[in-house]
Amino acid sequence: AYRSDIRPCVDCRYCREHAGCCVQDGMQALYPYILDCDNVVIASPIYFSELTGPLLSLASRLQTFFSARYFRGEQPIVKQKRGAVLLCGGGDGAPDRAFATAETLLHQMRAVPLARLLSHDTDRLPAAADAEALHRAARLAARLNGGTFAEGAELLDQASIRAVLALSMFNPAPERLDARARACQQDPAVMVLA
């Protein structure tokens, strides 16, 4: 969301009567991914007990899916998806509100939440170094792939790499990503909103 050219919804109400959104920006490229992907992972730092502002701005553009169902009686997203929420943060804020918001967004994209994952001591331990959270992310990736995680298994599949990246992407450093990780950033099977 931070690097995107996506503006927030302005409540113009175009989508109450028409499919899609009249705002022509980077969100137009995301709508097809939302329709076609198998999994949706929402990943965010926690700021003041909530998802980040840029992610919430992007999320406001899901209004077109809500309007299709509520005002036009249509089901714009046919394919049921699996979803997950990955959060990280420090300080003394509680993650409950952020988890609830993210799960509402998953619902709007027809994604059934499989898991909540939290790395909540990032003032002292970066999320990318949180072994327990990374282990849980690998297990989650296996579930998103429809399988099980074998202890000690190497994370070779794209969804596994994406789940681990989602947890550590809050301070992305390209030199930290190997070629497999860079390649799977374009994988359409898993959509990561971060």
Tab-separated table of N, CA, C and O in Angstrom, residues 42-47 49-51 85-96 98-99 115-138 140 163-171:
chain	number	residue	atom	x	y	z
A	42	ILE	N	-3.539	-10.554	4.428
A	42	ILE	CA	-3.442	-9.145	4.798
A	42	ILE	C	-2.338	-9.044	5.836
A	42	ILE	O	-2.403	-9.683	6.885
A	43	ALA	N	-1.314	-8.271	5.524
A	43	ALA	CA	-0.169	-8.116	6.416
A	43	ALA	C	0.028	-6.637	6.707
A	43	ALA	O	-0.016	-5.814	5.799
A	44	SER	N	0.233	-6.321	7.982
A	44	SER	CA	0.369	-4.915	8.340
A	44	SER	C	1.077	-4.752	9.673
A	44	SER	O	0.898	-5.568	10.580
A	45	PRO	N	1.829	-3.682	9.796
A	45	PRO	CA	2.240	-3.280	11.141
A	45	PRO	C	0.998	-2.753	11.876
A	45	PRO	O	0.014	-2.385	11.244
A	46	ILE	N	1.064	-2.728	13.175
A	46	ILE	CA	-0.026	-2.177	13.978
A	46	ILE	C	0.384	-0.770	14.393
A	46	ILE	O	1.412	-0.587	15.045
A	47	TYR	N	-0.409	0.213	14.002
A	47	TYR	CA	-0.185	1.601	14.407
A	47	TYR	C	-1.401	2.059	15.188
A	47	TYR	O	-2.512	2.059	14.653
A	49	SER	N	-3.088	0.544	17.420
A	49	SER	CA	-4.015	-0.590	17.510
A	49	SER	C	-4.824	-0.821	16.242
A	49	SER	O	-5.872	-1.459	16.285
A	50	GLU	N	-4.335	-0.367	15.087
A	50	GLU	CA	-5.080	-0.511	13.837
A	50	GLU	C	-4.135	-0.801	12.686
A	50	GLU	O	-2.921	-0.635	12.813
A	51	LEU	N	-4.696	-1.235	11.551
A	51	LEU	CA	-3.922	-1.397	10.329
A	51	LEU	C	-3.387	-0.029	9.912
A	51	LEU	O	-3.890	1.005	10.365
A	85	VAL	N	-4.405	-13.253	8.334
A	85	VAL	CA	-3.995	-11.916	8.768
A	85	VAL	C	-2.670	-12.052	9.503
A	85	VAL	O	-2.554	-12.843	10.444
A	86	LEU	N	-1.671	-11.287	9.060
A	86	LEU	CA	-0.357	-11.267	9.690
A	86	LEU	C	-0.103	-9.855	10.177
A	86	LEU	O	-0.122	-8.907	9.390
A	87	LEU	N	0.104	-9.697	11.481
A	87	LEU	CA	0.342	-8.383	12.055
A	87	LEU	C	1.644	-8.385	12.842
A	87	LEU	O	2.044	-9.412	13.398
A	88	CYS	N	2.268	-7.236	12.897
A	88	CYS	CA	3.436	-7.088	13.768
A	88	CYS	C	3.381	-5.707	14.399
A	88	CYS	O	2.763	-4.785	13.859
A	89	GLY	N	3.993	-5.587	15.540
A	89	GLY	CA	4.009	-4.301	16.213
A	89	GLY	C	4.748	-4.370	17.522
A	89	GLY	O	5.091	-5.435	18.014
A	90	GLY	N	4.992	-3.216	18.058
A	90	GLY	CA	5.646	-3.105	19.351
A	90	GLY	C	4.784	-2.254	20.260
A	90	GLY	O	3.612	-2.010	19.988
A	91	GLY	N	5.355	-1.770	21.308
A	91	GLY	CA	4.614	-0.907	22.213
A	91	GLY	C	3.571	-1.662	23.001
A	91	GLY	O	3.619	-2.875	23.149
A	92	ASP	N	2.559	-0.915	23.456
A	92	ASP	CA	1.558	-1.527	24.326
A	92	ASP	C	0.180	-1.602	23.687
A	92	ASP	O	-0.799	-1.882	24.351
A	93	GLY	N	0.084	-1.345	22.383
A	93	GLY	CA	-1.202	-1.416	21.709
A	93	GLY	C	-1.692	-2.842	21.537
A	93	GLY	O	-0.904	-3.762	21.354
A	94	ALA	N	-2.992	-3.027	21.615
A	94	ALA	CA	-3.593	-4.342	21.449
A	94	ALA	C	-3.896	-4.584	19.969
A	94	ALA	O	-4.286	-3.662	19.255
A	95	PRO	N	-3.765	-5.816	19.496
A	95	PRO	CA	-3.998	-6.114	18.084
A	95	PRO	C	-5.455	-6.415	17.731
A	95	PRO	O	-5.783	-6.572	16.562
A	96	ASP	N	-6.349	-6.485	18.701
A	96	ASP	CA	-7.713	-6.951	18.452
A	96	ASP	C	-8.448	-6.140	17.386
A	96	ASP	O	-9.105	-6.704	16.513
A	98	ALA	N	-7.194	-4.297	14.958
A	98	ALA	CA	-6.574	-4.514	13.651
A	98	ALA	C	-6.984	-5.874	13.080
A	98	ALA	O	-7.276	-5.986	11.882
A	99	PHE	N	-7.000	-6.908	13.915
A	99	PHE	CA	-7.449	-8.222	13.445
A	99	PHE	C	-8.896	-8.153	12.973
A	99	PHE	O	-9.249	-8.700	11.926
A	115	ALA	N	-6.327	-18.102	9.756
A	115	ALA	CA	-5.423	-17.883	10.883
A	115	ALA	C	-5.160	-16.409	11.105
A	115	ALA	O	-5.256	-15.594	10.192
A	116	ARG	N	-4.820	-16.128	12.351
A	116	ARG	CA	-4.273	-14.829	12.763
A	116	ARG	C	-2.842	-15.099	13.198
A	116	ARG	O	-2.607	-16.035	13.954
A	117	LEU	N	-1.931	-14.271	12.736
A	117	LEU	CA	-0.534	-14.454	13.114
A	117	LEU	C	-0.010	-13.118	13.615
A	117	LEU	O	-0.260	-12.088	12.991
A	118	LEU	N	0.705	-13.140	14.738
A	118	LEU	CA	1.155	-11.899	15.362
A	118	LEU	C	2.603	-12.010	15.810
A	118	LEU	O	2.999	-12.988	16.433
A	119	SER	N	3.375	-10.993	15.480
A	119	SER	CA	4.705	-10.799	16.054
A	119	SER	C	4.609	-9.467	16.792
A	119	SER	O	4.580	-8.403	16.173
A	120	HIS	N	4.512	-9.513	18.120
A	120	HIS	CA	4.134	-8.307	18.865
A	120	HIS	C	5.196	-7.829	19.848
A	120	HIS	O	4.883	-7.290	20.898
A	121	ASP	N	6.441	-8.001	19.510
A	121	ASP	CA	7.500	-7.490	20.365
A	121	ASP	C	8.587	-6.853	19.508
A	121	ASP	O	9.771	-6.980	19.780
A	122	THR	N	8.158	-6.177	18.436
A	122	THR	CA	9.120	-5.682	17.450
A	122	THR	C	9.958	-4.512	17.947
A	122	THR	O	10.908	-4.129	17.264
A	123	ASP	N	9.650	-3.969	19.107
A	123	ASP	CA	10.537	-2.959	19.683
A	123	ASP	C	11.878	-3.591	20.064
A	123	ASP	O	12.910	-2.931	20.043
A	124	ARG	N	11.825	-4.868	20.413
A	124	ARG	CA	13.037	-5.591	20.823
A	124	ARG	C	13.491	-6.644	19.834
A	124	ARG	O	14.671	-6.950	19.741
A	125	LEU	N	12.540	-7.238	19.092
A	125	LEU	CA	12.855	-8.323	18.170
A	125	LEU	C	12.155	-8.057	16.843
A	125	LEU	O	10.924	-8.103	16.775
A	126	PRO	N	12.907	-7.765	15.777
A	126	PRO	CA	12.264	-7.528	14.470
A	126	PRO	C	11.423	-8.734	14.049
A	126	PRO	O	11.783	-9.878	14.347
A	127	ALA	N	10.328	-8.483	13.371
A	127	ALA	CA	9.452	-9.572	12.925
A	127	ALA	C	10.215	-10.600	12.108
A	127	ALA	O	9.968	-11.797	12.216
A	128	ALA	N	11.147	-10.147	11.289
A	128	ALA	CA	11.921	-11.061	10.449
A	128	ALA	C	12.821	-11.979	11.275
A	128	ALA	O	13.294	-12.991	10.766
A	129	ALA	N	13.067	-11.647	12.539
A	129	ALA	CA	13.902	-12.477	13.412
A	129	ALA	C	13.073	-13.237	14.447
A	129	ALA	O	13.629	-13.945	15.284
A	130	ASP	N	11.761	-13.107	14.410
A	130	ASP	CA	10.859	-13.769	15.354
A	130	ASP	C	10.655	-15.218	14.901
A	130	ASP	O	9.791	-15.514	14.063
A	131	ALA	N	11.456	-16.130	15.439
A	131	ALA	CA	11.453	-17.522	14.988
A	131	ALA	C	10.082	-18.167	15.122
A	131	ALA	O	9.640	-18.903	14.233
A	132	GLU	N	9.394	-17.909	16.221
A	132	GLU	CA	8.071	-18.510	16.424
A	132	GLU	C	7.086	-17.998	15.372
A	132	GLU	O	6.324	-18.772	14.795
A	133	ALA	N	7.079	-16.697	15.123
A	133	ALA	CA	6.173	-16.139	14.115
A	133	ALA	C	6.515	-16.661	12.725
A	133	ALA	O	5.615	-16.968	11.930
A	134	LEU	N	7.793	-16.776	12.406
A	134	LEU	CA	8.192	-17.303	11.104
A	134	LEU	C	7.780	-18.766	10.971
A	134	LEU	O	7.336	-19.201	9.897
A	135	HIS	N	7.891	-19.527	12.032
A	135	HIS	CA	7.455	-20.924	12.009
A	135	HIS	C	5.952	-21.005	11.772
A	135	HIS	O	5.473	-21.803	10.958
A	136	ARG	N	5.211	-20.176	12.477
A	136	ARG	CA	3.750	-20.153	12.280
A	136	ARG	C	3.398	-19.705	10.866
A	136	ARG	O	2.438	-20.199	10.277
A	137	ALA	N	4.173	-18.768	10.302
A	137	ALA	CA	3.933	-18.331	8.927
A	137	ALA	C	4.160	-19.479	7.949
A	137	ALA	O	3.404	-19.642	6.979
A	138	ALA	N	5.179	-20.271	8.191
A	138	ALA	CA	5.437	-21.421	7.321
A	138	ALA	C	4.301	-22.443	7.425
A	138	ALA	O	3.861	-23.000	6.417
A	140	LEU	N	1.230	-21.756	8.240
A	140	LEU	CA	0.096	-21.117	7.575
A	140	LEU	C	0.210	-21.258	6.059
A	140	LEU	O	-0.765	-21.569	5.378
A	163	ALA	N	4.306	-16.015	2.445
A	163	ALA	CA	3.834	-15.844	3.818
A	163	ALA	C	4.952	-15.342	4.718
A	163	ALA	O	4.742	-14.454	5.542
A	164	VAL	N	6.138	-15.898	4.553
A	164	VAL	CA	7.263	-15.443	5.363
A	164	VAL	C	7.635	-14.013	4.983
A	164	VAL	O	7.896	-13.173	5.846
A	165	LEU	N	7.628	-13.706	3.692
A	165	LEU	CA	7.919	-12.338	3.264
A	165	LEU	C	6.886	-11.367	3.809
A	165	LEU	O	7.222	-10.255	4.206
A	166	ALA	N	5.630	-11.783	3.815
A	166	ALA	CA	4.583	-10.892	4.312
A	166	ALA	C	4.858	-10.488	5.746
A	166	ALA	O	4.629	-9.350	6.134
A	167	LEU	N	5.365	-11.417	6.534
A	167	LEU	CA	5.664	-11.104	7.921
A	167	LEU	C	6.851	-10.160	8.043
A	167	LEU	O	6.899	-9.322	8.929
A	168	SER	N	7.817	-10.271	7.120
A	168	SER	CA	9.044	-9.486	7.247
A	168	SER	C	9.101	-8.296	6.303
A	168	SER	O	10.078	-7.571	6.278
A	169	MET	N	8.056	-8.060	5.541
A	169	MET	CA	8.135	-7.033	4.497
A	169	MET	C	7.970	-5.602	5.021
A	169	MET	O	8.040	-4.662	4.262
A	170	PHE	N	7.782	-5.442	6.285
A	170	PHE	CA	7.557	-4.111	6.804
A	170	PHE	C	8.812	-3.256	6.749
A	170	PHE	O	8.737	-2.049	6.786
A	171	ASN	N	9.970	-3.875	6.672
A	171	ASN	CA	11.234	-3.186	6.444
A	171	ASN	C	11.962	-3.915	5.327
A	171	ASN	O	13.025	-4.478	5.541
